[in-house]
Amino acid sequence: MSTASTTPLVEGTAEGPVQVRTGPSGPRARNAGAYLVYVAGKLGGAAVSLFAVLVTSFFLFRILPGDPVRTMTQGRQVSAEQLASLRAQFGLDLPVWQQFTDYCGKALTGDLGTSYQFHAPVSDLIIEKLPATLLLTGVAVVIYSMLGLWLGTRSAWRHGGLGDKISTGVALTLWSVPSFWLGLLLIITFSVGIGPIPGMFPTGGMESGDETGIAYVVDVAHHLVLPVLTLVAVGYAQTLLVMRSSLLDEMGSDYLTTARAKGLRDDAVRRRHAVPNALLPTVTMVFINLGHVAAGSILVETVFSWPGLGGLFYQALSVPDLPLVQGLFVVFAGAMIVMNLLADLLYPLLDPRVGR
């Protein structure tokens, strides 16, 4: 009886037989090389996007109406020589091309300039306000991402039912509501009070200012309720609708029919097969939401007087405080680019076909 040979295949050459490498190392090397090329392309795209953000942030806010120097000196007796001195101090008397090159050179070293109205480095102002924004939007993003994924999965798996119709209708309604308008309604209802509903929550701010220890934590959580509820109500709808649409696309796939034919229960088919394959679009949405953590919500923070980056951006626009506006814009857009990059790098781990 003959047996299969275990000798590796060889090819003959003029110098003699040459052994050909066999085994998994060849395909693995090709896959690793393809992934490295994929990563390099994504990193290059992110670098180009960041440079485009620098260019956009410089020129976009210079078309805003208003003179920053005149706005800062409004209501004061200021001579033309003093105005010229202030413009020279802030570099506003230089040609635009020179302002742009100086701005890009400093930005690449982490220097975002000095605020006109606060007379402090922009990076220090951002670092000071960042924790409040991370707390507010971080809590909201975690809640509405988990809520949207759960409700979107249930709505798609039982599509057409009463629960699906109710959850989808509520999501579409809340998605169309402006966040600032919803925030004002919540303030009127639960802070001021309407009829039998008493005012239970603060109208704004992050803290009362006279609490310490555990009482301080409870006080901050008390102030968080309404702004977080506003962000969750508006934000979860998008995640729900994306997850529902993605899962509906997978519902009629042959591999789900095969899984059921093998005797798997319906819940196991959903958890182990359908949901993982429907996650790619939702992963993008979740990472975009994480990018919003740095940006916060300008309107919601303004409505609730939350001391974060959103409120700081609103203050900077009112002058306009060009270095502060530009620095915040770079931080907001940069966070989105980084989160999109991380999502792109995660795709091949979820679906090996991506990046080949």
Short mmCIF file of C-alpha atoms in Angstrom, two decimals, residues 4-341:
data_model
loop_
_atom_site.label_atom_id
_atom_site.label_comp_id
_atom_site.label_asym_id
_atom_site.label_seq_id
_atom_site.Cartn_x
_atom_site.Cartn_y
_atom_site.Cartn_z
CA ALA A 4 1.58 10.00 0.84
CA SER A 5 5.03 11.54 0.63
CA THR A 6 5.94 14.12 3.26
CA THR A 7 8.95 15.43 1.30
CA PRO A 8 8.58 19.11 0.37
CA LEU A 9 8.15 19.88 -3.31
CA VAL A 10 11.36 20.79 -5.16
CA GLU A 11 12.12 22.54 -8.37
CA GLY A 12 15.07 21.71 -10.57
CA THR A 13 17.52 24.38 -11.68
CA ALA A 14 20.81 24.38 -13.50
CA GLU A 15 22.65 24.17 -10.20
CA GLY A 16 20.48 21.35 -8.88
CA PRO A 17 17.28 20.91 -6.90
CA VAL A 18 16.13 23.83 -4.75
CA GLN A 19 13.74 23.27 -1.85
CA VAL A 20 10.56 25.31 -1.93
CA ARG A 21 9.33 26.58 1.46
CA THR A 22 5.99 25.13 2.41
CA GLY A 23 3.66 25.61 5.33
CA PRO A 24 1.72 28.53 6.70
CA SER A 25 4.61 31.01 6.80
CA GLY A 26 4.14 32.02 3.16
CA PRO A 27 0.43 33.00 3.36
CA ARG A 28 0.99 34.54 6.77
CA ALA A 29 3.81 36.68 5.43
CA ARG A 30 1.65 37.81 2.52
CA ASN A 31 -1.23 38.68 4.87
CA ALA A 32 1.11 40.57 7.20
CA GLY A 33 2.55 42.47 4.25
CA ALA A 34 -0.91 43.35 2.96
CA TYR A 35 -1.92 44.57 6.42
CA LEU A 36 1.21 46.74 6.70
CA VAL A 37 0.45 48.30 3.32
CA TYR A 38 -3.14 48.87 4.49
CA VAL A 39 -1.92 50.50 7.73
CA ALA A 40 0.57 52.69 5.86
CA GLY A 41 -2.16 53.91 3.54
CA LYS A 42 -4.46 54.76 6.44
CA LEU A 43 -1.67 56.58 8.31
CA GLY A 44 -0.84 58.57 5.19
CA GLY A 45 -4.48 59.49 4.73
CA ALA A 46 -4.72 60.61 8.36
CA ALA A 47 -1.62 62.78 7.99
CA VAL A 48 -3.05 64.46 4.88
CA SER A 49 -6.35 65.01 6.70
CA LEU A 50 -4.58 66.63 9.65
CA PHE A 51 -2.73 69.01 7.33
CA ALA A 52 -6.03 69.87 5.62
CA VAL A 53 -7.47 70.63 9.07
CA LEU A 54 -4.60 73.04 9.77
CA VAL A 55 -5.17 74.84 6.47
CA THR A 56 -8.95 74.96 6.97
CA SER A 57 -8.75 76.15 10.57
CA PHE A 58 -6.49 79.04 9.57
CA PHE A 59 -8.44 80.39 6.61
CA LEU A 60 -11.99 79.47 7.67
CA PHE A 61 -12.14 81.67 10.75
CA ARG A 62 -10.47 84.63 9.08
CA ILE A 63 -13.56 85.19 6.96
CA LEU A 64 -15.66 85.73 10.11
CA PRO A 65 -16.96 89.29 10.40
CA GLY A 66 -15.50 91.49 13.09
CA ASP A 67 -12.14 92.88 14.15
CA PRO A 68 -10.69 91.02 17.16
CA VAL A 69 -8.72 94.06 18.35
CA ARG A 70 -11.71 96.40 18.17
CA THR A 71 -13.92 93.85 19.93
CA MET A 72 -11.44 93.47 22.78
CA THR A 73 -11.13 97.25 23.21
CA GLN A 74 -14.84 97.96 22.83
CA GLY A 75 -16.07 100.63 25.26
CA ARG A 76 -12.57 102.01 25.87
CA GLN A 77 -10.84 105.13 24.61
CA VAL A 78 -8.16 103.68 22.34
CA SER A 79 -6.06 105.63 19.87
CA ALA A 80 -5.13 104.48 16.38
CA GLU A 81 -1.52 104.01 17.56
CA GLN A 82 -2.67 101.72 20.38
CA LEU A 83 -4.82 99.68 17.97
CA ALA A 84 -1.82 99.32 15.64
CA SER A 85 0.35 98.26 18.59
CA LEU A 86 -2.17 95.57 19.58
CA ARG A 87 -2.36 94.25 16.01
CA ALA A 88 1.44 94.06 15.92
CA GLN A 89 1.45 92.30 19.30
CA PHE A 90 -0.93 89.61 18.03
CA GLY A 91 0.74 89.38 14.62
CA LEU A 92 -2.33 90.61 12.77
CA ASP A 93 -0.29 93.22 10.87
CA LEU A 94 1.74 90.55 9.06
CA PRO A 95 0.87 89.32 5.54
CA VAL A 96 -1.57 86.41 5.53
CA TRP A 97 0.97 83.99 4.04
CA GLN A 98 3.43 84.79 6.84
CA GLN A 99 0.73 84.37 9.50
CA PHE A 100 -0.09 80.99 7.95
CA THR A 101 3.49 79.70 7.91
CA ASP A 102 4.04 80.86 11.49
CA TYR A 103 0.80 79.18 12.56
CA CYS A 104 1.65 75.85 10.90
CA GLY A 105 5.20 75.86 12.25
CA LYS A 106 4.04 76.46 15.83
CA ALA A 107 1.13 74.02 15.57
CA LEU A 108 3.47 71.20 14.54
CA THR A 109 5.41 71.74 17.78
CA GLY A 110 2.24 71.81 19.90
CA ASP A 111 2.12 75.60 20.25
CA LEU A 112 -1.44 76.70 19.40
CA GLY A 113 -0.82 80.35 20.18
CA THR A 114 -2.05 82.71 22.88
CA SER A 115 -5.69 83.60 23.43
CA TYR A 116 -6.61 87.21 22.70
CA GLN A 117 -9.23 87.51 25.42
CA PHE A 118 -7.78 85.29 28.15
CA HIS A 119 -4.10 86.21 27.56
CA ALA A 120 -3.11 82.60 28.22
CA PRO A 121 -1.71 79.79 26.04
CA VAL A 122 -4.46 78.06 24.08
CA SER A 123 -3.13 74.63 25.00
CA ASP A 124 -3.40 75.48 28.72
CA LEU A 125 -7.00 76.64 28.31
CA ILE A 126 -7.89 73.44 26.45
CA ILE A 127 -6.25 71.25 29.10
CA GLU A 128 -8.11 73.17 31.83
CA LYS A 129 -11.55 72.69 30.23
CA LEU A 130 -11.02 69.20 28.80
CA PRO A 131 -11.90 67.15 31.95
CA ALA A 132 -15.40 68.67 32.18
CA THR A 133 -16.08 67.87 28.52
CA LEU A 134 -14.69 64.34 28.82
CA LEU A 135 -16.92 63.71 31.83
CA LEU A 136 -20.10 64.99 30.17
CA THR A 137 -19.74 63.57 26.67
CA GLY A 138 -17.86 60.46 27.78
CA VAL A 139 -20.71 59.35 30.04
CA ALA A 140 -23.27 60.21 27.35
CA VAL A 141 -21.41 58.38 24.55
CA VAL A 142 -21.01 55.20 26.60
CA ILE A 143 -24.70 55.18 27.53
CA TYR A 144 -26.18 55.95 24.13
CA SER A 145 -23.77 53.65 22.25
CA MET A 146 -24.70 50.66 24.43
CA LEU A 147 -28.38 51.60 24.36
CA GLY A 148 -28.37 52.05 20.58
CA LEU A 149 -26.58 48.74 19.97
CA TRP A 150 -28.96 46.82 22.22
CA LEU A 151 -32.17 48.38 20.92
CA GLY A 152 -30.99 48.28 17.31
CA THR A 153 -30.24 44.56 17.56
CA ARG A 154 -33.60 43.78 19.13
CA SER A 155 -35.51 45.93 16.62
CA ALA A 156 -33.85 44.28 13.63
CA TRP A 157 -34.21 40.73 14.95
CA ARG A 158 -37.92 41.29 15.57
CA HIS A 159 -38.49 43.74 12.73
CA GLY A 160 -42.06 44.59 11.92
CA GLY A 161 -43.27 43.94 15.45
CA LEU A 162 -44.78 46.45 17.84
CA GLY A 163 -41.52 46.94 19.74
CA ASP A 164 -39.63 47.62 16.51
CA LYS A 165 -42.20 50.17 15.36
CA ILE A 166 -42.19 52.00 18.71
CA SER A 167 -38.40 52.08 19.15
CA THR A 168 -37.78 53.13 15.54
CA GLY A 169 -40.46 55.82 15.69
CA VAL A 170 -39.09 57.25 18.93
CA ALA A 171 -35.54 57.16 17.54
CA LEU A 172 -36.50 58.99 14.35
CA THR A 173 -38.40 61.61 16.36
CA LEU A 174 -35.53 62.28 18.79
CA TRP A 175 -32.95 62.27 16.00
CA SER A 176 -34.81 65.14 14.32
CA VAL A 177 -35.03 67.23 17.52
CA PRO A 178 -32.36 69.97 17.90
CA SER A 179 -30.29 69.27 21.00
CA PHE A 180 -30.44 72.84 22.30
CA TRP A 181 -34.25 72.88 22.02
CA LEU A 182 -34.56 69.58 23.88
CA GLY A 183 -32.17 70.89 26.53
CA LEU A 184 -34.30 74.00 27.04
CA LEU A 185 -37.42 71.85 27.38
CA LEU A 186 -35.74 69.70 30.02
CA ILE A 187 -34.63 72.80 31.93
CA ILE A 188 -38.15 74.24 31.86
CA THR A 189 -39.71 70.93 32.91
CA PHE A 190 -37.28 69.51 35.46
CA SER A 191 -35.29 72.54 36.65
CA VAL A 192 -37.92 75.29 36.77
CA GLY A 193 -40.89 72.95 37.12
CA ILE A 194 -44.25 72.78 35.34
CA GLY A 195 -47.54 72.22 37.16
CA PRO A 196 -47.24 69.17 39.41
CA ILE A 197 -43.63 68.52 38.28
CA PRO A 198 -41.28 70.26 40.75
CA GLY A 199 -37.84 71.60 39.85
CA MET A 200 -35.53 68.73 40.75
CA PHE A 201 -32.27 69.53 38.95
CA PRO A 202 -29.96 72.57 38.64
CA THR A 203 -30.46 74.87 35.67
CA GLY A 204 -26.78 74.83 34.74
CA GLY A 205 -23.17 74.56 35.79
CA MET A 206 -21.13 71.58 36.91
CA GLU A 207 -21.16 72.01 40.70
CA SER A 208 -22.69 74.05 43.47
CA GLY A 209 -19.28 75.13 44.73
CA ASP A 210 -19.60 74.31 48.43
CA GLU A 211 -19.33 70.50 48.53
CA THR A 212 -16.39 68.19 49.23
CA GLY A 213 -15.73 64.46 49.25
CA ILE A 214 -18.65 62.16 48.49
CA ALA A 215 -21.04 65.10 48.62
CA TYR A 216 -19.08 66.73 45.79
CA VAL A 217 -19.36 63.58 43.63
CA VAL A 218 -23.12 63.43 44.26
CA ASP A 219 -23.43 67.14 43.46
CA VAL A 220 -21.59 66.77 40.12
CA ALA A 221 -23.73 63.72 39.25
CA HIS A 222 -26.83 65.78 40.06
CA HIS A 223 -25.69 68.48 37.63
CA LEU A 224 -24.88 65.82 35.01
CA VAL A 225 -28.37 64.35 34.75
CA LEU A 226 -30.08 66.79 32.38
CA PRO A 227 -27.19 67.48 29.96
CA VAL A 228 -26.40 63.75 29.74
CA LEU A 229 -30.08 62.97 29.19
CA THR A 230 -30.15 65.53 26.37
CA LEU A 231 -27.12 64.02 24.63
CA VAL A 232 -28.35 60.45 25.11
CA ALA A 233 -31.84 61.22 23.77
CA VAL A 234 -30.44 62.77 20.60
CA GLY A 235 -27.42 60.48 20.16
CA TYR A 236 -28.70 56.95 20.72
CA ALA A 237 -31.08 57.15 17.75
CA GLN A 238 -28.29 57.23 15.17
CA THR A 239 -26.56 54.16 16.62
CA LEU A 240 -29.87 52.30 16.82
CA LEU A 241 -30.79 53.01 13.20
CA VAL A 242 -27.35 52.09 11.84
CA MET A 243 -27.22 48.84 13.81
CA ARG A 244 -30.77 47.96 12.81
CA SER A 245 -30.07 48.56 9.11
CA SER A 246 -26.82 46.56 9.19
CA LEU A 247 -28.40 43.61 10.95
CA LEU A 248 -31.38 43.60 8.58
CA ASP A 249 -28.93 43.26 5.67
CA GLU A 250 -27.53 40.11 7.30
CA MET A 251 -30.88 38.52 8.15
CA GLY A 252 -31.36 36.68 4.88
CA SER A 253 -27.77 35.43 4.51
CA ASP A 254 -27.14 31.75 3.81
CA TYR A 255 -24.74 31.30 6.73
CA LEU A 256 -27.55 32.10 9.18
CA THR A 257 -29.77 29.47 7.54
CA THR A 258 -26.90 26.99 7.83
CA ALA A 259 -26.38 27.85 11.50
CA ARG A 260 -30.05 27.24 12.23
CA ALA A 261 -29.95 23.98 10.28
CA LYS A 262 -27.15 22.81 12.56
CA GLY A 263 -29.51 23.14 15.50
CA LEU A 264 -28.33 26.43 17.01
CA ARG A 265 -30.91 28.33 18.99
CA ASP A 266 -32.13 31.66 17.67
CA ASP A 267 -30.35 33.67 20.36
CA ALA A 268 -27.07 31.88 19.63
CA VAL A 269 -27.43 32.54 15.89
CA ARG A 270 -27.94 36.22 16.62
CA ARG A 271 -25.08 36.60 19.12
CA ARG A 272 -22.46 34.37 17.51
CA HIS A 273 -23.09 34.93 13.80
CA ALA A 274 -25.43 37.77 12.84
CA VAL A 275 -24.35 40.55 15.20
CA PRO A 276 -20.55 40.18 14.69
CA ASN A 277 -20.98 40.40 10.92
CA ALA A 278 -23.23 43.47 11.22
CA LEU A 279 -20.83 45.38 13.46
CA LEU A 280 -18.56 47.06 10.88
CA PRO A 281 -20.79 50.09 10.12
CA THR A 282 -21.71 50.37 13.79
CA VAL A 283 -18.04 50.25 14.84
CA THR A 284 -17.45 53.28 12.63
CA MET A 285 -20.37 55.04 14.31
CA VAL A 286 -19.10 54.19 17.80
CA PHE A 287 -15.61 55.48 17.04
CA ILE A 288 -17.05 58.67 15.53
CA ASN A 289 -19.01 59.10 18.75
CA LEU A 290 -15.78 58.61 20.71
CA GLY A 291 -14.26 61.37 18.58
CA HIS A 292 -17.06 63.61 19.76
CA VAL A 293 -15.89 63.08 23.33
CA ALA A 294 -13.09 65.61 22.80
CA ALA A 295 -15.35 68.00 20.91
CA GLY A 296 -18.18 67.78 23.37
CA SER A 297 -21.44 69.40 22.35
CA ILE A 298 -21.17 73.14 21.87
CA LEU A 299 -24.92 73.78 21.99
CA VAL A 300 -25.63 71.52 24.96
CA GLU A 301 -22.72 72.88 26.97
CA THR A 302 -23.84 76.43 26.18
CA VAL A 303 -27.47 75.77 27.16
CA PHE A 304 -26.48 74.14 30.46
CA SER A 305 -23.56 76.53 31.15
CA TRP A 306 -21.27 73.50 31.35
CA PRO A 307 -17.63 74.63 31.83
CA GLY A 308 -16.14 72.55 29.00
CA LEU A 309 -14.61 72.97 25.57
CA GLY A 310 -17.99 73.56 23.91
CA GLY A 311 -18.69 76.63 26.04
CA LEU A 312 -15.11 77.80 25.53
CA PHE A 313 -15.55 77.52 21.75
CA TYR A 314 -18.74 79.59 21.93
CA GLN A 315 -16.90 82.29 23.90
CA ALA A 316 -14.04 82.30 21.41
CA LEU A 317 -16.39 82.72 18.45
CA SER A 318 -18.01 85.79 19.98
CA VAL A 319 -14.79 87.87 19.78
CA PRO A 320 -13.52 86.18 17.46
CA ASP A 321 -10.51 84.90 19.39
CA LEU A 322 -8.67 83.47 16.38
CA PRO A 323 -5.92 81.45 18.16
CA LEU A 324 -8.43 79.88 20.55
CA VAL A 325 -10.97 79.12 17.82
CA GLN A 326 -8.28 77.62 15.59
CA GLY A 327 -6.80 75.55 18.42
CA LEU A 328 -10.16 74.13 19.44
CA PHE A 329 -11.04 73.37 15.83
CA VAL A 330 -7.78 71.45 15.40
CA VAL A 331 -8.41 69.48 18.60
CA PHE A 332 -12.01 68.67 17.62
CA ALA A 333 -11.15 67.62 14.06
CA GLY A 334 -7.97 65.83 15.14
CA ALA A 335 -9.92 63.70 17.61
CA MET A 336 -12.31 62.66 14.84
CA ILE A 337 -9.43 61.77 12.49
CA VAL A 338 -7.68 59.70 15.17
CA MET A 339 -10.87 57.80 16.04
CA ASN A 340 -11.58 57.09 12.37
CA LEU A 341 -8.02 55.84 11.99
#
